[in-house]
Short mmCIF file of C-alpha atoms in Angstrom, two decimals:
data_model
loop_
_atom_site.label_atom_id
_atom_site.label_comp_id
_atom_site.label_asym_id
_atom_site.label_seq_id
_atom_site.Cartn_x
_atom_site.Cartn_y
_atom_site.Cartn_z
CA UNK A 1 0.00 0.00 0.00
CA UNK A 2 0.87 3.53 -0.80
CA UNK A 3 0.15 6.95 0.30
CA UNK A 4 -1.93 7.72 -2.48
CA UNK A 5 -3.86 4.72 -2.04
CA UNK A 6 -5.06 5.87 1.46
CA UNK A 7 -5.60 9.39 -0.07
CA UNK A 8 -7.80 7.81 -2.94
CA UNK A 9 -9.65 5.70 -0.12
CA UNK A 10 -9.57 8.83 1.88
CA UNK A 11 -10.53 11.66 -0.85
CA UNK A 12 -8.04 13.54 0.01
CA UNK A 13 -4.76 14.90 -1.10
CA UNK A 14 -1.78 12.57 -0.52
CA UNK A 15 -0.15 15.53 0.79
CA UNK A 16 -2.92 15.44 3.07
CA UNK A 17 -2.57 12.45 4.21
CA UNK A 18 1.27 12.63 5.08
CA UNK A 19 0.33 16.02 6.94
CA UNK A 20 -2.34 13.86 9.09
CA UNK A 21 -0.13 10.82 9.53
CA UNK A 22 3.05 12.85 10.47
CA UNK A 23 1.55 15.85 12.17
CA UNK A 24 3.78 18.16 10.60
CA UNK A 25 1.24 20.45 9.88
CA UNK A 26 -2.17 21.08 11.27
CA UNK A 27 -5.13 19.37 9.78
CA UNK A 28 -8.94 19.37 10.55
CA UNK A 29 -9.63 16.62 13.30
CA UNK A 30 -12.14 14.73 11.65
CA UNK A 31 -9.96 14.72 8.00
CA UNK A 32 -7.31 13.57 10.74
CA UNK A 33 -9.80 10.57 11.95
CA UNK A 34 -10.99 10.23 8.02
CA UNK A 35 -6.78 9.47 7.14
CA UNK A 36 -6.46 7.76 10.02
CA UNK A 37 -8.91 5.04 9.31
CA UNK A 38 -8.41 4.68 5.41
CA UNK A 39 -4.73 4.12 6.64
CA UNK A 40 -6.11 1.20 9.39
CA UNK A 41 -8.44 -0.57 6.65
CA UNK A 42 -5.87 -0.62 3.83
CA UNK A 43 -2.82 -1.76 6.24
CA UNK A 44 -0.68 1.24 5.63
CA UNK A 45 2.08 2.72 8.13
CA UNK A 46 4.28 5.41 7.70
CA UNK A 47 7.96 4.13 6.83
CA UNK A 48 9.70 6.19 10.12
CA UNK A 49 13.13 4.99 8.37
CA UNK A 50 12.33 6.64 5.05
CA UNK A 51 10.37 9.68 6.57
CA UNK A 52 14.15 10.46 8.42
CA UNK A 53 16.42 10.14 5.46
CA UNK A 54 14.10 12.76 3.50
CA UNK A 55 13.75 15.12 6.59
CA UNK A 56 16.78 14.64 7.93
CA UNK A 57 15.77 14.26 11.45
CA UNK A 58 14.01 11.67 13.47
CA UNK A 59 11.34 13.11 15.37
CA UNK A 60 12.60 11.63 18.43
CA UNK A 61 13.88 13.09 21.97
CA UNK A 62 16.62 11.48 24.58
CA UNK A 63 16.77 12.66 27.91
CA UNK A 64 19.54 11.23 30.86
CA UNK A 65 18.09 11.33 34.20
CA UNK A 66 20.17 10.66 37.41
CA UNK A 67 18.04 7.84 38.84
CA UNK A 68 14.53 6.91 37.60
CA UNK A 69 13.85 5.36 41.22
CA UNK A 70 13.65 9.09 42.44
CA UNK A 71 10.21 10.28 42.30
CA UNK A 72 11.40 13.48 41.17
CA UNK A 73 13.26 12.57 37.65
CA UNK A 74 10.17 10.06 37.37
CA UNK A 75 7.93 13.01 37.37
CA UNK A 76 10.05 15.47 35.43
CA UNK A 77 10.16 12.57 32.90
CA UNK A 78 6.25 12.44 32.94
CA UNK A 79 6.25 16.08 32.27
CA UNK A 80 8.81 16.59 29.52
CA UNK A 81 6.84 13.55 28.06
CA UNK A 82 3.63 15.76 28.07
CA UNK A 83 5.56 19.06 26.79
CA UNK A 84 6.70 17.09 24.01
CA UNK A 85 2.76 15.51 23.26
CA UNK A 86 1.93 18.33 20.64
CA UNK A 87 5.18 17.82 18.81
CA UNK A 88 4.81 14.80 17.70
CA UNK A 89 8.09 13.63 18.91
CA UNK A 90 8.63 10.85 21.01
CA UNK A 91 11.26 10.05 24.24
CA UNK A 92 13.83 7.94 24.59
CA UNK A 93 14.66 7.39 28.18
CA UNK A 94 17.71 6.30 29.68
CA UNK A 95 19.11 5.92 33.12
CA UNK A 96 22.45 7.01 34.25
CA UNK A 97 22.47 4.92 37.31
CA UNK A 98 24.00 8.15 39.05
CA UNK A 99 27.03 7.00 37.20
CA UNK A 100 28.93 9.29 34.90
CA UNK A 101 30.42 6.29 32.89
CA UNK A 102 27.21 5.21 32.74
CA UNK A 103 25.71 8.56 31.96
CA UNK A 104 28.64 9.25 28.90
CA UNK A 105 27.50 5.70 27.59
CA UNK A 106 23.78 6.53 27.27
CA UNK A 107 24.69 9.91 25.69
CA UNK A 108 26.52 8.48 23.35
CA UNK A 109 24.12 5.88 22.21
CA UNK A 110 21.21 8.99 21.73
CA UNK A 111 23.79 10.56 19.42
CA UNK A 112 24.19 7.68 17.46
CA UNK A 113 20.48 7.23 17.13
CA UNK A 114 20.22 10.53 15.58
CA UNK A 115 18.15 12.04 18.03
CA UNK A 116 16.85 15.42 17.10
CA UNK A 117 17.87 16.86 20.60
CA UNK A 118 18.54 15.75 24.10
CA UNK A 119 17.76 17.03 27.53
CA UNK A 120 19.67 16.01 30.49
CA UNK A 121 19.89 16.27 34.39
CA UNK A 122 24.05 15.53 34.85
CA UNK A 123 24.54 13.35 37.38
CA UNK A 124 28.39 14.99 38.27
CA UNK A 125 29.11 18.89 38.33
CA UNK A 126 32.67 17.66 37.02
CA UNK A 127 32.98 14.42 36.03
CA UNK A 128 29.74 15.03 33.54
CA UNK A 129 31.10 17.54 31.87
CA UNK A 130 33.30 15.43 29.17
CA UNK A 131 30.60 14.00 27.84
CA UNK A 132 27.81 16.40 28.06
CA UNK A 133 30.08 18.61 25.86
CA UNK A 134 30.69 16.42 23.40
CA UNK A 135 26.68 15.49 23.03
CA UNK A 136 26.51 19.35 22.89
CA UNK A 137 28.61 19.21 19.76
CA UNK A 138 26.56 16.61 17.97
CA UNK A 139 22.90 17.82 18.61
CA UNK A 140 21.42 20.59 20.21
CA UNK A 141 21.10 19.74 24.10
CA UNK A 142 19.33 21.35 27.04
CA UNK A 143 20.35 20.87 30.80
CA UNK A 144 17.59 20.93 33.09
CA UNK A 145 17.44 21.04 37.19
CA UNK A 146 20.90 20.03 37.41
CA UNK A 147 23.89 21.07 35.65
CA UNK A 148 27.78 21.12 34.55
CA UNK A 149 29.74 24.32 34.41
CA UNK A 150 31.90 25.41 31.11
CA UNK A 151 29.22 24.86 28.69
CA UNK A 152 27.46 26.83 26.30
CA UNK A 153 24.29 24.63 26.42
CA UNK A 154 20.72 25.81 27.84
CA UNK A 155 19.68 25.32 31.44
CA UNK A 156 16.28 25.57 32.92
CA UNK A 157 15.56 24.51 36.59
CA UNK A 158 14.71 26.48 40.25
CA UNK A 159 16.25 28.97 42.07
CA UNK A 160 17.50 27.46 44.54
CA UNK A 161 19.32 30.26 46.69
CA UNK A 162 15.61 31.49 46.72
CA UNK A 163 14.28 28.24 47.45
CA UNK A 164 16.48 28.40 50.74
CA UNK A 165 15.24 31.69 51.63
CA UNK A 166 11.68 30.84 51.95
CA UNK A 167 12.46 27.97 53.80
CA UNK A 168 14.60 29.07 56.27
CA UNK A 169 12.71 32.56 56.82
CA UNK A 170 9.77 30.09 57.24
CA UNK A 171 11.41 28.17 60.31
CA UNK A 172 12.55 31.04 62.13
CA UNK A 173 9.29 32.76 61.64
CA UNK A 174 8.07 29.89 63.31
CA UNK A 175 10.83 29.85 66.50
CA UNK A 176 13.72 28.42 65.07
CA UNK A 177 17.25 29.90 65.84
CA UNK A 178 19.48 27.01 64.93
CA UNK A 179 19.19 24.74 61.97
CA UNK A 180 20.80 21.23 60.32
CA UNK A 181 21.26 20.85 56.99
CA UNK A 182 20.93 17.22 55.12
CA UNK A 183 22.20 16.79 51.67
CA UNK A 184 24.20 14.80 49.15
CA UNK A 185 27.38 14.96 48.53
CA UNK A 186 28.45 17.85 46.90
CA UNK A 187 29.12 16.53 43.71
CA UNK A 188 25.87 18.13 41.78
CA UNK A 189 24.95 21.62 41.45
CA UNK A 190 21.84 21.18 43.32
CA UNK A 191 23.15 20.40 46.84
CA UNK A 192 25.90 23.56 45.73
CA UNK A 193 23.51 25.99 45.89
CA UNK A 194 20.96 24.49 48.17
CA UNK A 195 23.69 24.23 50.67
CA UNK A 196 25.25 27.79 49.76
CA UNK A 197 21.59 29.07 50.27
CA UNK A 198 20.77 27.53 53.40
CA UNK A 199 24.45 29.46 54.93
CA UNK A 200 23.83 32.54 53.02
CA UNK A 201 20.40 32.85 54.69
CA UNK A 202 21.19 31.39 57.95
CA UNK A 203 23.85 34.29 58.35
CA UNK A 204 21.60 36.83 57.57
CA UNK A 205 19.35 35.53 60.10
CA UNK A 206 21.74 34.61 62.53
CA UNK A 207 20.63 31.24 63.31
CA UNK A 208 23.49 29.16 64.78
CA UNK A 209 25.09 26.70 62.37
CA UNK A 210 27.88 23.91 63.82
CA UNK A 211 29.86 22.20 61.60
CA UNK A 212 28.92 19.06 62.47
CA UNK A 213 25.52 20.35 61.34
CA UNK A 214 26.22 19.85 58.10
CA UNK A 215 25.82 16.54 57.05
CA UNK A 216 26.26 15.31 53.23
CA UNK A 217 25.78 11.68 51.53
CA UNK A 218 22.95 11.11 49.44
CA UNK A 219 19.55 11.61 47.92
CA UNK A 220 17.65 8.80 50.07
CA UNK A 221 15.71 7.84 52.71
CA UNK A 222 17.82 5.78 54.20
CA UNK A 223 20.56 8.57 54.20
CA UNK A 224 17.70 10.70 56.19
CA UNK A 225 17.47 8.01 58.72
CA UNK A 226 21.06 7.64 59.36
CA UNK A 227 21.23 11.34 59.44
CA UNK A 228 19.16 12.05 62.28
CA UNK A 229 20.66 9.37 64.19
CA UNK A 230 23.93 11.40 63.80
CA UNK A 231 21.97 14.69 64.82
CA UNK A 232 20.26 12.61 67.80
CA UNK A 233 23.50 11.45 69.21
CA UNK A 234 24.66 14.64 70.41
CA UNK A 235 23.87 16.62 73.27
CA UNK A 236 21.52 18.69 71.80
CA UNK A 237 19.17 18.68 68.41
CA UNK A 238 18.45 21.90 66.27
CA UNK A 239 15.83 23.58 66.22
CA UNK A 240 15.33 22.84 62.52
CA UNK A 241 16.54 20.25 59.77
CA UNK A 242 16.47 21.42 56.39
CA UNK A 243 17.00 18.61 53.91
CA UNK A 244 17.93 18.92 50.21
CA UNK A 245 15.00 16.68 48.90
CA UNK A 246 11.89 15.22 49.75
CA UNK A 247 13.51 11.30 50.36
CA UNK A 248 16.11 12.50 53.01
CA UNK A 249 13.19 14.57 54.80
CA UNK A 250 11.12 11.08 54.86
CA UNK A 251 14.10 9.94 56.11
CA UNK A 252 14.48 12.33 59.01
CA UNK A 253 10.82 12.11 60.22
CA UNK A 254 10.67 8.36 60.18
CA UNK A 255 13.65 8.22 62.21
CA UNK A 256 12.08 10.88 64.64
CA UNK A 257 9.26 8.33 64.92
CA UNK A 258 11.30 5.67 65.74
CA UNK A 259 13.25 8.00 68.78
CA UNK A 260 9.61 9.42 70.05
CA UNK A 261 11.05 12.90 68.89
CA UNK A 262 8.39 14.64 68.06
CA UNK A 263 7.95 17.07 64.64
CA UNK A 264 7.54 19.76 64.53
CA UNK A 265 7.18 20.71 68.90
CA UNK A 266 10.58 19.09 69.07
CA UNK A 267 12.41 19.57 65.89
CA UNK A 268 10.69 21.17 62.08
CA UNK A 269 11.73 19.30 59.30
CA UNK A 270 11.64 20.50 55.57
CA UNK A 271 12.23 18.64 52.31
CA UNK A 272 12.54 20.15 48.77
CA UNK A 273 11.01 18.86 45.53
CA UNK A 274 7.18 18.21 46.84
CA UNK A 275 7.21 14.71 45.59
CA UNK A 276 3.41 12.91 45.62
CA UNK A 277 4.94 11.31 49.04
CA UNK A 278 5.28 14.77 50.73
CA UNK A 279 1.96 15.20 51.68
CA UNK A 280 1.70 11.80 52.24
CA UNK A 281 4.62 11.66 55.76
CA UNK A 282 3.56 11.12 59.12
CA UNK A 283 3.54 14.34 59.43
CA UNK A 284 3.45 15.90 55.74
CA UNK A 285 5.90 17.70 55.08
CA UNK A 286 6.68 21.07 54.26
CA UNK A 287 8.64 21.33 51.51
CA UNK A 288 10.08 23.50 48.04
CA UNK A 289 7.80 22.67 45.27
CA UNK A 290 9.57 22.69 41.56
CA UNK A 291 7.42 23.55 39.09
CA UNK A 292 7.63 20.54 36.95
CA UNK A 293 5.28 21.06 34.44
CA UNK A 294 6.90 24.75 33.71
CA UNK A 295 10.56 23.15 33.72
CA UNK A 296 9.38 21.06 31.16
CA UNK A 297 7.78 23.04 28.84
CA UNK A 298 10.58 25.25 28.74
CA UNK A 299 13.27 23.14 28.26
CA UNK A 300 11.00 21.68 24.90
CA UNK A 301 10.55 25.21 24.16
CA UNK A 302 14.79 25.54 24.60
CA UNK A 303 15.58 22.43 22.07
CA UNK A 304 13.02 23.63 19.51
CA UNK A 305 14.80 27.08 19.49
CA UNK A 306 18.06 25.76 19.75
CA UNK A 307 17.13 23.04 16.54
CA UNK A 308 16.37 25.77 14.92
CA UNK A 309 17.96 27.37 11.91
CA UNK A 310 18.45 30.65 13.78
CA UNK A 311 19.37 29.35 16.62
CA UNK A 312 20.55 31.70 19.97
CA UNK A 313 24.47 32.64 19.68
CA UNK A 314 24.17 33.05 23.88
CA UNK A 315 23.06 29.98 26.08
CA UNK A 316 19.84 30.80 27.81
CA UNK A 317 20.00 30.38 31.82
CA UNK A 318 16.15 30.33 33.13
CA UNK A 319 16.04 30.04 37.13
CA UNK A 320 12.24 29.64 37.82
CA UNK A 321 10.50 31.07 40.92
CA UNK A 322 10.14 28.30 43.62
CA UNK A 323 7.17 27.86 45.94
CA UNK A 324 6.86 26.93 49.91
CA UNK A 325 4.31 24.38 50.21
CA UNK A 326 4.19 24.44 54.34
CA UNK A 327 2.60 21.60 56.12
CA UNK A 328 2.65 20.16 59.32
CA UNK A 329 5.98 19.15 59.26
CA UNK A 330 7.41 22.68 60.73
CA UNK A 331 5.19 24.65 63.50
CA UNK A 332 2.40 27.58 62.79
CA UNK A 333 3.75 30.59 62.36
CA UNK A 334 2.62 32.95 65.49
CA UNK A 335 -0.52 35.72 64.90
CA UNK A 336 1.23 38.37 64.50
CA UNK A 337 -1.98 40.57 65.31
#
């Protein structure tokens, strides 16, 4: 079967036809539905292998997360799924296995599948940047809540020196004069500037900070639990713990549980991210929600521009507003009437 035997089944213009098969242009819906099922009767498919030699592109996305197991990268994957609905393109998802080796592998392969653009979250702040660059050089590639310096590629994500802000101005709003801080490792630019937020703001407010307040490892629950046990081992706890994502806040507050201390009379606890299982902690937390959706969108709206032929001689850096979701996880903020 042909094209222009759907179009004579149709009645329409084979040019039709590959417009409502390939959504390269728009096209009435029911002419859409008409093509659609002339196509289905007569056993035709478009030939994707063909359709890419003439157009010399693919119609198809890659994007690298850190680790699909964190809800966060699941849902940003959900979302740049979505953004990229209308296009017509389609993902290809791969897993890094918050290993760079791992990471340059997978970019690699997307390059050699001709992917019309990539979109990645690095999992390193150094040991990324080899391999993001030389993506970068093949196809046009956007970073996204994460990324590597020395590159002229687009970034979109939070602002996360902000993000600290609202949080910590929260908690000592709401009594707290001394605070914790849980993170990863500072290998990622997230925990960078979550952590160099969290001390810029806790100096301005002059909420006491120890150094062995200041505990780094990773992006997990289990890393919350063992945490706390650190912070409940000493002679006194904080007033607050402020953790760089939702998981290590779980973490935290199961752990709290588990020691009868109680959140928030005893100790507040905040996450970051606003996960689905946020709201769902004994108690829910209070926490930084990323706007996924708008991340998303513009990093789809970044990789069409940059695909383009006119594309942007500057990279475009776009730190989104964050949001404080508060909950029940830190204490009510006094009436100040």
């Amino acid at each position: 079967m042909t094209i222009a035997d759907v179009a004579e089944r149709a009645g329409v213009s084979t040019a039709t036809v590959s417009r409502a098969l390939t959504g390269s242009r728009p096209v009435a819906a029911e002419t859409v539905r008409k093509v659609q099922r002339a196509a289905a009767e007569l056993g035709y498919s478009v030939n994707s292998i063909g359709r890419a030699l003439r157009s010399n592109r693919t119609d198809t996305i890659g994007m690298v997360v850190p680790s699909i197991s964190n809800p966060f990268f699941t849902s940003l994957v959900e979302n740049v799924e979505h953004a990229l609905g209308g296009s017509g393109k389609q993902l290809f998802l791969c897993d890094a296995r918050s290993d760079p080796a791992v990471e340059a592998e997978r970019l690699r392969s997307l390059v050699a599948r001709n992917v019309d653009g990539i979109i990645v979250s690095p999992t390193h702040g150094v040991d990324s940047a080899p391999a993001v660059l030389e993506a970068a050089r093949a196809v046009p590639l956007v970073q996204l809540d994460r990324y590597v310096d020395g590159t002229s590629t687009d970034w979109v994500g939070v602002d996360d020196i902000a993000a600290m802000r609202l949080v910590l101005d929260h908690v000592h709003a709401a009594g707290a004069r001394s605070a914790a801080f849980v993170g990863s490792l500072l290998t990622n630019s997230s925990t960078e500037r979550r952590l160099a937020g969290f001390q810029q703001q806790a100096e301005a407010l002059r909420m006491t900070v120890r150094d062995d307040w200041l505990l780094l490892g990773e992006y997990s629950i289990a890393w919350g639990e063992q945490a706390l046990e650190r912070l409940a081992g000493r002679e006194r706890l904080p007033d607050a713990i402020v953790c760089a994502d939702d998981l290590i806040a779980l973490g935290v507050t199961r752990a709290c549980r588990a020691r009868a201390i109680k959140v928030p009379d005893d100790v507040q606890v905040t996450g970051y991210d606003n996960i689905e299982f946020a709201r769902l902690g004994e108690p829910p937390l209070t926490t930084v929600d990323q706007p996924g959706k708008k991340i998303a969108s513009e990093a789809v709206r970044l990789l069409a521009a940059a695909s383009g032929t006119e594309a942007a001689e500057a990279s475009a850096h776009i730190a989104l507003i964050p949001k404080l979701v508060v909950r029940h996880s830190t204490r009510e903020l006094p009436d100040r009437h």
